[in-house]
């Protein structure tokens, strides 16, 4: 019997808000985040095979782990455990065509895992519901459930507890890619270190005990943080925060209101990312990229997720095209991609339509 291979298209994400709370006992941070799926897609094809394998082509292919470390392989194995009858073969040949750069803060690995879940669910006719797939996804990685869902959604917990956001309109983005990736755990660890240093500084009194170089790492100007979408000095901290404790993250109601307006000019100033100071401390050169985008007219500029990709919000599609050209000319990144959001999450594409 020949079985038709299944191909799934899956988007990258940016976080319109990323509020990072305290470090939990399980090593994860409590989050409130606003995920937004954008039209930069990977494609994943699965077909039955004698043994499981993974082949990767396209952007950063050489940097994608092969074998069991690959998130798509792990997702297929997790689905087989959840939904495959005992004794039935669950070996699949997985082919990933990448356009989402690796370790870029765009959840590319999570996207491939989500695509593998949807593709294997279809290939095996396993019949898992969206909610059941989402539960399997959460066990594979914090961002995988969102890549299944797509659109614009609020994530809580590790990011895996999702609520669809009431957002209107289409937003046009330019993504500026950096040479080399950033490790997500390392960026979270840097965030913890900066916060600990800040707590020491606050305890020691004004102007005391700021570690050398910290001001430069954080940037001379305020960096957008999650305190209701207002720009706050990341060294001084946001309102209501104690010296030692990290406050519980909270959703920016201002951002949620702006997203319902469909007006990028309202959304742009409210973009915020608590991991941005950490990403900038590890990659100070990103400050130049962000400044260049702002000077070239972006109406919102931020590091995407754990970075190092920088995401710039444009007024419309035409503005995004102009911005992409100018950013390329400015020489502040390794490449750019124009895209829009929100878009659907992982979706099966009919045979013959992929490429
Ligand atoms: O869940 P995922 O494997 O994508 O997370 C990668 C790493 O990012 C975790 O091991 C952890 O270090 C960090 N992380 C975190 N808090 C979260 C999500 C991820 O600290 N909410």
mmCIF file of N, CA and C and ligand atoms in Angstrom, residues 20 23-24 27-31 71 74 110 138 140-144 157-160 184-186 188-189 192, ligand 1:
data_model
loop_
_atom_site.group_PDB
_atom_site.id
_atom_site.type_symbol
_atom_site.label_atom_id
_atom_site.label_comp_id
_atom_site.label_asym_id
_atom_site.label_seq_id
_atom_site.Cartn_x
_atom_site.Cartn_y
_atom_site.Cartn_z
ATOM 1 N N UNK A 20 8.339 38.528 31.771
ATOM 2 C CA UNK A 20 8.996 37.381 32.410
ATOM 3 C C UNK A 20 8.907 37.537 33.922
ATOM 4 N N UNK A 23 11.566 32.933 38.453
ATOM 5 C CA UNK A 23 12.059 31.598 38.108
ATOM 6 C C UNK A 23 11.314 30.585 38.966
ATOM 7 N N UNK A 24 10.767 29.549 38.328
ATOM 8 C CA UNK A 24 9.991 28.553 39.063
ATOM 9 C C UNK A 24 10.897 27.404 39.519
ATOM 10 N N UNK A 27 12.603 25.244 36.864
ATOM 11 C CA UNK A 27 13.638 25.821 35.998
ATOM 12 C C UNK A 27 13.075 26.727 34.914
ATOM 13 N N UNK A 28 11.753 26.788 34.803
ATOM 14 C CA UNK A 28 11.124 27.691 33.831
ATOM 15 C C UNK A 28 10.717 28.988 34.520
ATOM 16 N N UNK A 29 10.467 30.010 33.722
ATOM 17 C CA UNK A 29 9.995 31.283 34.251
ATOM 18 C C UNK A 29 8.498 31.413 33.989
ATOM 19 N N UNK A 30 7.819 31.965 34.971
ATOM 20 C CA UNK A 30 6.396 32.236 34.800
ATOM 21 C C UNK A 30 6.272 33.385 33.799
ATOM 22 N N UNK A 31 5.454 33.204 32.782
ATOM 23 C CA UNK A 31 5.343 34.210 31.713
ATOM 24 C C UNK A 31 3.919 34.729 31.542
ATOM 25 N N UNK A 71 13.617 18.665 17.439
ATOM 26 C CA UNK A 71 12.300 18.817 18.080
ATOM 27 C C UNK A 71 11.176 18.162 17.277
ATOM 28 N N UNK A 74 11.287 14.578 18.197
ATOM 29 C CA UNK A 74 10.731 14.401 19.548
ATOM 30 C C UNK A 74 9.215 14.528 19.539
ATOM 31 N N UNK A 110 10.287 25.047 17.538
ATOM 32 C CA UNK A 110 8.939 24.748 18.043
ATOM 33 C C UNK A 110 7.962 24.639 16.880
ATOM 34 N N UNK A 138 2.649 20.746 24.531
ATOM 35 C CA UNK A 138 3.197 21.381 25.741
ATOM 36 C C UNK A 138 4.318 20.555 26.346
ATOM 37 N N UNK A 140 6.488 18.944 24.615
ATOM 38 C CA UNK A 140 7.652 18.999 23.714
ATOM 39 C C UNK A 140 8.416 20.311 23.891
ATOM 40 N N UNK A 141 7.707 21.403 24.133
ATOM 41 C CA UNK A 141 8.372 22.702 24.315
ATOM 42 C C UNK A 141 7.343 23.778 24.607
ATOM 43 N N UNK A 142 7.815 24.866 25.222
ATOM 44 C CA UNK A 142 6.892 25.897 25.705
ATOM 45 C C UNK A 142 6.141 26.617 24.582
ATOM 46 N N UNK A 143 6.761 26.745 23.391
ATOM 47 C CA UNK A 143 6.149 27.527 22.300
ATOM 48 C C UNK A 143 5.429 26.652 21.278
ATOM 49 N N UNK A 144 5.448 25.333 21.479
ATOM 50 C CA UNK A 144 4.934 24.439 20.430
ATOM 51 C C UNK A 144 3.412 24.558 20.298
ATOM 52 N N UNK A 157 1.719 30.709 32.083
ATOM 53 C CA UNK A 157 2.475 29.557 32.568
ATOM 54 C C UNK A 157 3.875 29.616 31.966
ATOM 55 N N UNK A 158 4.313 28.531 31.331
ATOM 56 C CA UNK A 158 5.581 28.550 30.600
ATOM 57 C C UNK A 158 5.400 29.203 29.237
ATOM 58 N N UNK A 159 4.145 29.515 28.897
ATOM 59 C CA UNK A 159 3.801 30.030 27.564
ATOM 60 C C UNK A 159 2.865 29.067 26.856
ATOM 61 N N UNK A 160 2.621 27.923 27.499
ATOM 62 C CA UNK A 160 1.855 26.857 26.829
ATOM 63 C C UNK A 160 0.344 26.959 27.084
ATOM 64 N N UNK A 184 18.264 30.103 24.031
ATOM 65 C CA UNK A 184 17.169 30.594 24.883
ATOM 66 C C UNK A 184 17.492 30.441 26.376
ATOM 67 N N UNK A 185 17.957 29.265 26.846
ATOM 68 C CA UNK A 185 18.287 29.162 28.277
ATOM 69 C C UNK A 185 19.336 30.193 28.704
ATOM 70 N N UNK A 186 20.317 30.473 27.823
ATOM 71 C CA UNK A 186 21.353 31.454 28.191
ATOM 72 C C UNK A 186 20.765 32.858 28.318
ATOM 73 N N UNK A 188 17.604 33.585 29.168
ATOM 74 C CA UNK A 188 16.862 33.618 30.441
ATOM 75 C C UNK A 188 17.831 33.730 31.623
ATOM 76 N N UNK A 189 18.947 33.010 31.546
ATOM 77 C CA UNK A 189 19.929 33.064 32.648
ATOM 78 C C UNK A 189 20.511 34.468 32.765
ATOM 79 N N UNK A 192 18.069 36.637 34.532
ATOM 80 C CA UNK A 192 18.128 36.418 35.991
ATOM 81 C C UNK A 192 19.327 37.155 36.602
HETATM 82 O O1 LIG B 1 10.284 24.927 26.632
HETATM 83 P P1 LIG B 1 11.536 25.122 25.824
HETATM 84 O O2 LIG B 1 12.302 23.859 25.688
HETATM 85 O O3 LIG B 1 11.301 25.797 24.518
HETATM 86 O O4 LIG B 1 12.419 26.127 26.680
HETATM 87 C C1 LIG B 1 13.786 26.288 26.410
HETATM 88 C C2 LIG B 1 14.451 26.887 27.623
HETATM 89 O O5 LIG B 1 14.029 28.246 27.778
HETATM 90 C C3 LIG B 1 14.118 26.233 28.942
HETATM 91 O O6 LIG B 1 14.952 25.140 29.201
HETATM 92 C C4 LIG B 1 14.349 27.378 29.935
HETATM 93 O O7 LIG B 1 15.731 27.530 30.194
HETATM 94 C C5 LIG B 1 13.917 28.591 29.143
HETATM 95 N N1 LIG B 1 12.522 28.959 29.426
HETATM 96 C C6 LIG B 1 12.216 29.542 30.647
HETATM 97 N N2 LIG B 1 10.921 29.892 30.928
HETATM 98 C C7 LIG B 1 9.949 29.697 30.020
HETATM 99 C C8 LIG B 1 10.235 29.125 28.763
HETATM 100 C C9 LIG B 1 11.543 28.766 28.503
HETATM 101 O O8 LIG B 1 13.091 29.753 31.483
HETATM 102 N N3 LIG B 1 8.700 30.060 30.323
#
